[in-house]
Amino acid sequence: MSDESLEEFYGQLLGLEDPWTVEEVIRDGKNQEVRVLVARTDPSVGNCPTCGKEMPIHDSRNRRWRHLDSCNHKTIIEADVPRVNCPEHGVHQVRTPWSEKNSRFTLEFERQVCLWLRDAPISAVAFMFGLSWDAVSGIQGRAVKRGLERRQKATPENIGIDETSYQKRHEYVTVILDKDNNTVLDVLQDRKTDTLDKWFKTQQMADFSALKSISMDMWDAFIKAVKANIGDADNLIAFDRYHVAQHLNKAVDKVRVQEHRELIEEFGTSELSGTKYEWLRNSSSIDNRTGGRPAFLLLSRMNLKTARAWRIKEMASQLWDFVYESVAEKRWKELLAWMSRSKLDPVIKAGRTIKSYFWGIMNAIRLKANNSMAESMNSGIQRIKRMACGFRNRDRFRMAILFHFGGLDLSY
Ligand SMILES: [Zn+2]
């Protein structure tokens, strides 16, 4: 291949168009590098990136971008990038069509990195491309930013406001879900009233005009912020079965822990050893098992406090699909009475919580607000967290969640 056609060849590979052209291609065998020197056909003029008008250049700066490798050679694009002083828009660098502003990588390279990021953790992608963790995270961040800018205006009908654990226990972020589109609308730094309130205030309120339900936990901070921003909140807020089950599961677990301790103290042995997750599994997965857990089913029939608490939880899980609200109300009240008589402190406490938030449970039944999507989203989010071995800060966590679950158009 003659030199001239090599330059043409790279120009075509890079998709360069006038006024940009490849001036020289240099192979550095020692460092296994290819340097592609790109220049403007007329180096004395440039175009304002805002208005596109051509004008004399102000100054220029030499820049380098990493591009996709050419046959195992690290490939670098180099160019003197001019700045223009537009009378209307000020001093700006001209556009370089092969890269985003402020990136040290070409778009094609970033696209490749993003493809890998779909399935591999940042650290693995960084290793594969010989980049730092920060560089890969930066590429992900730019992709998300672009996706957010492109996101079509949505008027969600059913949203979920959920928390997911961030780093250590008791550290949470708030995830706002568009349940109909199965996507994450946004991720907020914590789960405080002010933060959610501020989020609502920075949205176009018209976007919420089609709201039919807002699923969430019985969490005053969220309730307060929603009520302050959404007119019909009293009728839209739904404490769905998923969140109610979480409270009941906690109660069952507390009863189990205490009873286990008592049994050990009294008899030196406990039937409850190693049974934690058996009690927490949801009932549908028990009913559908064909003889899968005879030992557990036997245990659940024993005269154990834990078994009693579990039966209450199981009962509650049956009380969501009603045609008539009056029937639903009656059945729940029966359950609440049972809970208050249970003599199991954690269950009594959970019963009190349910009672004081009962209005939202009735909303959930009426609106058929099922939040199973939040449940699966939550496990998806926790999976990417494990994959990344945690995130250094909440912004990066948000970025990764939106990258994977934001439903964003990340294409270049
Ligand atoms: Zn201009």
PDB file of N, CA, C and O in Angstrom, residues 179-229:
ATOM      1  N   LYS A 179     -43.080   2.268  36.015  1.00  0.00           N
ATOM      2  CA  LYS A 179     -43.415   0.851  36.078  1.00  0.00           C
ATOM      3  C   LYS A 179     -43.966   0.324  34.756  1.00  0.00           C
ATOM      4  O   LYS A 179     -43.815  -0.849  34.443  1.00  0.00           O
ATOM      5  N   ASP A 180     -44.600   1.188  33.979  1.00  0.00           N
ATOM      6  CA  ASP A 180     -45.169   0.712  32.716  1.00  0.00           C
ATOM      7  C   ASP A 180     -44.085   0.457  31.669  1.00  0.00           C
ATOM      8  O   ASP A 180     -44.225  -0.401  30.820  1.00  0.00           O
ATOM      9  N   ASN A 181     -43.016   1.235  31.750  1.00  0.00           N
ATOM     10  CA  ASN A 181     -41.938   1.049  30.778  1.00  0.00           C
ATOM     11  C   ASN A 181     -40.770   0.256  31.329  1.00  0.00           C
ATOM     12  O   ASN A 181     -39.758   0.074  30.652  1.00  0.00           O
ATOM     13  N   ASN A 182     -40.909  -0.157  32.601  1.00  0.00           N
ATOM     14  CA  ASN A 182     -39.871  -0.989  33.184  1.00  0.00           C
ATOM     15  C   ASN A 182     -38.510  -0.302  33.213  1.00  0.00           C
ATOM     16  O   ASN A 182     -37.489  -0.930  32.937  1.00  0.00           O
ATOM     17  N   THR A 183     -38.525   0.988  33.494  1.00  0.00           N
ATOM     18  CA  THR A 183     -37.256   1.721  33.500  1.00  0.00           C
ATOM     19  C   THR A 183     -37.102   2.558  34.772  1.00  0.00           C
ATOM     20  O   THR A 183     -38.069   2.843  35.459  1.00  0.00           O
ATOM     21  N   VAL A 184     -35.858   2.934  35.022  1.00  0.00           N
ATOM     22  CA  VAL A 184     -35.564   3.831  36.138  1.00  0.00           C
ATOM     23  C   VAL A 184     -35.582   5.262  35.612  1.00  0.00           C
ATOM     24  O   VAL A 184     -34.852   5.597  34.682  1.00  0.00           O
ATOM     25  N   LEU A 185     -36.441   6.092  36.210  1.00  0.00           N
ATOM     26  CA  LEU A 185     -36.502   7.497  35.784  1.00  0.00           C
ATOM     27  C   LEU A 185     -35.343   8.288  36.364  1.00  0.00           C
ATOM     28  O   LEU A 185     -34.733   9.104  35.709  1.00  0.00           O
ATOM     29  N   ASP A 186     -35.063   8.015  37.638  1.00  0.00           N
ATOM     30  CA  ASP A 186     -33.951   8.726  38.263  1.00  0.00           C
ATOM     31  C   ASP A 186     -33.537   8.039  39.557  1.00  0.00           C
ATOM     32  O   ASP A 186     -34.256   7.183  40.076  1.00  0.00           O
ATOM     33  N   VAL A 187     -32.370   8.445  40.046  1.00  0.00           N
ATOM     34  CA  VAL A 187     -31.849   7.912  41.301  1.00  0.00           C
ATOM     35  C   VAL A 187     -31.456   9.106  42.160  1.00  0.00           C
ATOM     36  O   VAL A 187     -30.736   9.987  41.689  1.00  0.00           O
ATOM     37  N   LEU A 188     -31.959   9.173  43.383  1.00  0.00           N
ATOM     38  CA  LEU A 188     -31.679  10.308  44.258  1.00  0.00           C
ATOM     39  C   LEU A 188     -30.725   9.891  45.374  1.00  0.00           C
ATOM     40  O   LEU A 188     -30.726   8.748  45.819  1.00  0.00           O
ATOM     41  N   GLN A 189     -29.946  10.871  45.812  1.00  0.00           N
ATOM     42  CA  GLN A 189     -28.835  10.643  46.747  1.00  0.00           C
ATOM     43  C   GLN A 189     -29.174   9.942  48.066  1.00  0.00           C
ATOM     44  O   GLN A 189     -28.351   9.281  48.650  1.00  0.00           O
ATOM     45  N   ASP A 190     -30.371  10.158  48.576  1.00  0.00           N
ATOM     46  CA  ASP A 190     -30.721   9.576  49.881  1.00  0.00           C
ATOM     47  C   ASP A 190     -32.219   9.332  49.881  1.00  0.00           C
ATOM     48  O   ASP A 190     -32.824   9.289  48.811  1.00  0.00           O
ATOM     49  N   ARG A 191     -32.816   9.179  51.048  1.00  0.00           N
ATOM     50  CA  ARG A 191     -34.275   8.973  51.029  1.00  0.00           C
ATOM     51  C   ARG A 191     -34.974   9.980  51.937  1.00  0.00           C
ATOM     52  O   ARG A 191     -35.853   9.648  52.703  1.00  0.00           O
ATOM     53  N   LYS A 192     -34.494  11.211  51.832  1.00  0.00           N
ATOM     54  CA  LYS A 192     -35.073  12.272  52.659  1.00  0.00           C
ATOM     55  C   LYS A 192     -36.203  12.992  51.920  1.00  0.00           C
ATOM     56  O   LYS A 192     -36.213  13.066  50.693  1.00  0.00           O
ATOM     57  N   THR A 193     -37.101  13.593  52.729  1.00  0.00           N
ATOM     58  CA  THR A 193     -38.211  14.364  52.168  1.00  0.00           C
ATOM     59  C   THR A 193     -37.704  15.456  51.233  1.00  0.00           C
ATOM     60  O   THR A 193     -38.167  15.582  50.103  1.00  0.00           O
ATOM     61  N   ASP A 194     -36.723  16.232  51.709  1.00  0.00           N
ATOM     62  CA  ASP A 194     -36.228  17.379  50.944  1.00  0.00           C
ATOM     63  C   ASP A 194     -35.719  16.969  49.565  1.00  0.00           C
ATOM     64  O   ASP A 194     -35.931  17.673  48.582  1.00  0.00           O
ATOM     65  N   THR A 195     -35.008  15.851  49.538  1.00  0.00           N
ATOM     66  CA  THR A 195     -34.399  15.402  48.289  1.00  0.00           C
ATOM     67  C   THR A 195     -35.469  15.033  47.268  1.00  0.00           C
ATOM     68  O   THR A 195     -35.391  15.431  46.099  1.00  0.00           O
ATOM     69  N   LEU A 196     -36.463  14.280  47.725  1.00  0.00           N
ATOM     70  CA  LEU A 196     -37.544  13.894  46.812  1.00  0.00           C
ATOM     71  C   LEU A 196     -38.373  15.117  46.420  1.00  0.00           C
ATOM     72  O   LEU A 196     -38.768  15.280  45.263  1.00  0.00           O
ATOM     73  N   ASP A 197     -38.583  15.996  47.382  1.00  0.00           N
ATOM     74  CA  ASP A 197     -39.331  17.226  47.130  1.00  0.00           C
ATOM     75  C   ASP A 197     -38.640  18.053  46.040  1.00  0.00           C
ATOM     76  O   ASP A 197     -39.264  18.527  45.096  1.00  0.00           O
ATOM     77  N   LYS A 198     -37.329  18.193  46.195  1.00  0.00           N
ATOM     78  CA  LYS A 198     -36.548  18.965  45.228  1.00  0.00           C
ATOM     79  C   LYS A 198     -36.623  18.315  43.842  1.00  0.00           C
ATOM     80  O   LYS A 198     -36.712  18.997  42.829  1.00  0.00           O
ATOM     81  N   TRP A 199     -36.582  16.984  43.825  1.00  0.00           N
ATOM     82  CA  TRP A 199     -36.660  16.276  42.531  1.00  0.00           C
ATOM     83  C   TRP A 199     -37.978  16.610  41.821  1.00  0.00           C
ATOM     84  O   TRP A 199     -37.978  16.985  40.659  1.00  0.00           O
ATOM     85  N   PHE A 200     -39.080  16.514  42.564  1.00  0.00           N
ATOM     86  CA  PHE A 200     -40.381  16.840  41.963  1.00  0.00           C
ATOM     87  C   PHE A 200     -40.387  18.271  41.444  1.00  0.00           C
ATOM     88  O   PHE A 200     -40.881  18.552  40.360  1.00  0.00           O
ATOM     89  N   LYS A 201     -39.789  19.169  42.230  1.00  0.00           N
ATOM     90  CA  LYS A 201     -39.834  20.583  41.862  1.00  0.00           C
ATOM     91  C   LYS A 201     -38.986  20.894  40.629  1.00  0.00           C
ATOM     92  O   LYS A 201     -39.182  21.920  39.988  1.00  0.00           O
ATOM     93  N   THR A 202     -38.017  20.028  40.317  1.00  0.00           N
ATOM     94  CA  THR A 202     -37.213  20.274  39.118  1.00  0.00           C
ATOM     95  C   THR A 202     -37.770  19.539  37.897  1.00  0.00           C
ATOM     96  O   THR A 202     -37.194  19.593  36.815  1.00  0.00           O
ATOM     97  N   GLN A 203     -38.868  18.819  38.067  1.00  0.00           N
ATOM     98  CA  GLN A 203     -39.495  18.141  36.916  1.00  0.00           C
ATOM     99  C   GLN A 203     -40.597  19.040  36.350  1.00  0.00           C
ATOM    100  O   GLN A 203     -41.083  19.940  37.032  1.00  0.00           O
ATOM    101  N   GLN A 204     -40.977  18.728  35.130  1.00  0.00           N
ATOM    102  CA  GLN A 204     -42.142  19.401  34.563  1.00  0.00           C
ATOM    103  C   GLN A 204     -43.373  18.785  35.205  1.00  0.00           C
ATOM    104  O   GLN A 204     -43.648  17.610  34.996  1.00  0.00           O
ATOM    105  N   MET A 205     -44.109  19.546  35.972  1.00  0.00           N
ATOM    106  CA  MET A 205     -45.225  18.935  36.685  1.00  0.00           C
ATOM    107  C   MET A 205     -46.301  18.402  35.734  1.00  0.00           C
ATOM    108  O   MET A 205     -47.022  17.479  36.060  1.00  0.00           O
ATOM    109  N   ALA A 206     -46.340  18.987  34.525  1.00  0.00           N
ATOM    110  CA  ALA A 206     -47.310  18.497  33.542  1.00  0.00           C
ATOM    111  C   ALA A 206     -47.042  17.028  33.212  1.00  0.00           C
ATOM    112  O   ALA A 206     -47.949  16.283  32.843  1.00  0.00           O
ATOM    113  N   ASP A 207     -45.783  16.603  33.377  1.00  0.00           N
ATOM    114  CA  ASP A 207     -45.436  15.212  33.085  1.00  0.00           C
ATOM    115  C   ASP A 207     -46.151  14.230  34.017  1.00  0.00           C
ATOM    116  O   ASP A 207     -46.216  13.042  33.741  1.00  0.00           O
ATOM    117  N   PHE A 208     -46.624  14.736  35.137  1.00  0.00           N
ATOM    118  CA  PHE A 208     -47.286  13.846  36.096  1.00  0.00           C
ATOM    119  C   PHE A 208     -48.813  13.908  35.986  1.00  0.00           C
ATOM    120  O   PHE A 208     -49.521  13.378  36.832  1.00  0.00           O
ATOM    121  N   SER A 209     -49.276  14.556  34.936  1.00  0.00           N
ATOM    122  CA  SER A 209     -50.722  14.750  34.827  1.00  0.00           C
ATOM    123  C   SER A 209     -51.463  13.443  34.560  1.00  0.00           C
ATOM    124  O   SER A 209     -52.649  13.327  34.827  1.00  0.00           O
ATOM    125  N   ALA A 210     -50.751  12.431  34.057  1.00  0.00           N
ATOM    126  CA  ALA A 210     -51.429  11.166  33.727  1.00  0.00           C
ATOM    127  C   ALA A 210     -51.296  10.116  34.839  1.00  0.00           C
ATOM    128  O   ALA A 210     -51.689   8.975  34.666  1.00  0.00           O
ATOM    129  N   LEU A 211     -50.721  10.526  35.970  1.00  0.00           N
ATOM    130  CA  LEU A 211     -50.452   9.554  37.043  1.00  0.00           C
ATOM    131  C   LEU A 211     -51.696   8.801  37.506  1.00  0.00           C
ATOM    132  O   LEU A 211     -52.745   9.401  37.740  1.00  0.00           O
ATOM    133  N   LYS A 212     -51.534   7.485  37.625  1.00  0.00           N
ATOM    134  CA  LYS A 212     -52.635   6.671  38.127  1.00  0.00           C
ATOM    135  C   LYS A 212     -52.307   6.050  39.472  1.00  0.00           C
ATOM    136  O   LYS A 212     -53.197   5.728  40.254  1.00  0.00           O
ATOM    137  N   SER A 213     -51.025   5.811  39.716  1.00  0.00           N
ATOM    138  CA  SER A 213     -50.637   5.271  41.023  1.00  0.00           C
ATOM    139  C   SER A 213     -49.183   5.584  41.324  1.00  0.00           C
ATOM    140  O   SER A 213     -48.368   5.768  40.421  1.00  0.00           O
ATOM    141  N   ILE A 214     -48.901   5.677  42.619  1.00  0.00           N
ATOM    142  CA  ILE A 214     -47.522   5.879  43.077  1.00  0.00           C
ATOM    143  C   ILE A 214     -47.269   4.822  44.148  1.00  0.00           C
ATOM    144  O   ILE A 214     -47.770   4.930  45.265  1.00  0.00           O
ATOM    145  N   SER A 215     -46.539   3.795  43.774  1.00  0.00           N
ATOM    146  CA  SER A 215     -46.274   2.712  44.728  1.00  0.00           C
ATOM    147  C   SER A 215     -45.066   3.053  45.575  1.00  0.00           C
ATOM    148  O   SER A 215     -44.065   3.555  45.060  1.00  0.00           O
ATOM    149  N   MET A 216     -45.165   2.770  46.847  1.00  0.00           N
ATOM    150  CA  MET A 216     -44.029   3.056  47.714  1.00  0.00           C
ATOM    151  C   MET A 216     -44.182   2.345  49.044  1.00  0.00           C
ATOM    152  O   MET A 216     -45.180   1.675  49.294  1.00  0.00           O
ATOM    153  N   ASP A 217     -43.160   2.507  49.842  1.00  0.00           N
ATOM    154  CA  ASP A 217     -43.175   1.928  51.169  1.00  0.00           C
ATOM    155  C   ASP A 217     -43.929   2.862  52.119  1.00  0.00           C
ATOM    156  O   ASP A 217     -44.143   4.029  51.808  1.00  0.00           O
ATOM    157  N   MET A 218     -44.296   2.318  53.280  1.00  0.00           N
ATOM    158  CA  MET A 218     -44.970   3.140  54.289  1.00  0.00           C
ATOM    159  C   MET A 218     -43.913   4.004  54.962  1.00  0.00           C
ATOM    160  O   MET A 218     -43.495   3.748  56.079  1.00  0.00           O
ATOM    161  N   TRP A 219     -43.450   4.988  54.250  1.00  0.00           N
ATOM    162  CA  TRP A 219     -42.269   5.757  54.655  1.00  0.00           C
ATOM    163  C   TRP A 219     -42.647   7.229  54.621  1.00  0.00           C
ATOM    164  O   TRP A 219     -42.890   7.797  53.562  1.00  0.00           O
ATOM    165  N   ASP A 220     -42.706   7.831  55.826  1.00  0.00           N
ATOM    166  CA  ASP A 220     -43.234   9.191  55.953  1.00  0.00           C
ATOM    167  C   ASP A 220     -42.499  10.218  55.091  1.00  0.00           C
ATOM    168  O   ASP A 220     -43.105  11.145  54.576  1.00  0.00           O
ATOM    169  N   ALA A 221     -41.180  10.037  54.976  1.00  0.00           N
ATOM    170  CA  ALA A 221     -40.400  11.012  54.213  1.00  0.00           C
ATOM    171  C   ALA A 221     -40.894  11.079  52.761  1.00  0.00           C
ATOM    172  O   ALA A 221     -41.061  12.165  52.200  1.00  0.00           O
ATOM    173  N   PHE A 222     -41.147   9.907  52.161  1.00  0.00           N
ATOM    174  CA  PHE A 222     -41.641   9.874  50.781  1.00  0.00           C
ATOM    175  C   PHE A 222     -43.077  10.405  50.702  1.00  0.00           C
ATOM    176  O   PHE A 222     -43.422  11.174  49.803  1.00  0.00           O
ATOM    177  N   ILE A 223     -43.884   9.956  51.656  1.00  0.00           N
ATOM    178  CA  ILE A 223     -45.307  10.342  51.643  1.00  0.00           C
ATOM    179  C   ILE A 223     -45.434  11.867  51.679  1.00  0.00           C
ATOM    180  O   ILE A 223     -46.173  12.473  50.909  1.00  0.00           O
ATOM    181  N   LYS A 224     -44.641  12.458  52.554  1.00  0.00           N
ATOM    182  CA  LYS A 224     -44.689  13.911  52.732  1.00  0.00           C
ATOM    183  C   LYS A 224     -44.317  14.639  51.431  1.00  0.00           C
ATOM    184  O   LYS A 224     -45.008  15.577  51.016  1.00  0.00           O
ATOM    185  N   ALA A 225     -43.237  14.193  50.818  1.00  0.00           N
ATOM    186  CA  ALA A 225     -42.782  14.857  49.587  1.00  0.00           C
ATOM    187  C   ALA A 225     -43.797  14.680  48.449  1.00  0.00           C
ATOM    188  O   ALA A 225     -44.045  15.610  47.683  1.00  0.00           O
ATOM    189  N   VAL A 226     -44.392  13.506  48.359  1.00  0.00           N
ATOM    190  CA  VAL A 226     -45.377  13.267  47.296  1.00  0.00           C
ATOM    191  C   VAL A 226     -46.611  14.124  47.534  1.00  0.00           C
ATOM    192  O   VAL A 226     -47.123  14.779  46.617  1.00  0.00           O
ATOM    193  N   LYS A 227     -47.062  14.152  48.798  1.00  0.00           N
ATOM    194  CA  LYS A 227     -48.251  14.955  49.106  1.00  0.00           C
ATOM    195  C   LYS A 227     -48.034  16.432  48.816  1.00  0.00           C
ATOM    196  O   LYS A 227     -48.956  17.141  48.420  1.00  0.00           O
ATOM    197  N   ALA A 228     -46.803  16.891  49.011  1.00  0.00           N
ATOM    198  CA  ALA A 228     -46.520  18.305  48.785  1.00  0.00           C
ATOM    199  C   ALA A 228     -46.503  18.662  47.292  1.00  0.00           C
ATOM    200  O   ALA A 228     -46.587  19.832  46.938  1.00  0.00           O
ATOM    201  N   ASN A 229     -46.375  17.656  46.449  1.00  0.00           N
ATOM    202  CA  ASN A 229     -46.201  17.949  45.016  1.00  0.00           C
ATOM    203  C   ASN A 229     -47.289  17.416  44.094  1.00  0.00           C
ATOM    204  O   ASN A 229     -47.475  17.938  43.010  1.00  0.00           O
TER     205      ASN A 229
END
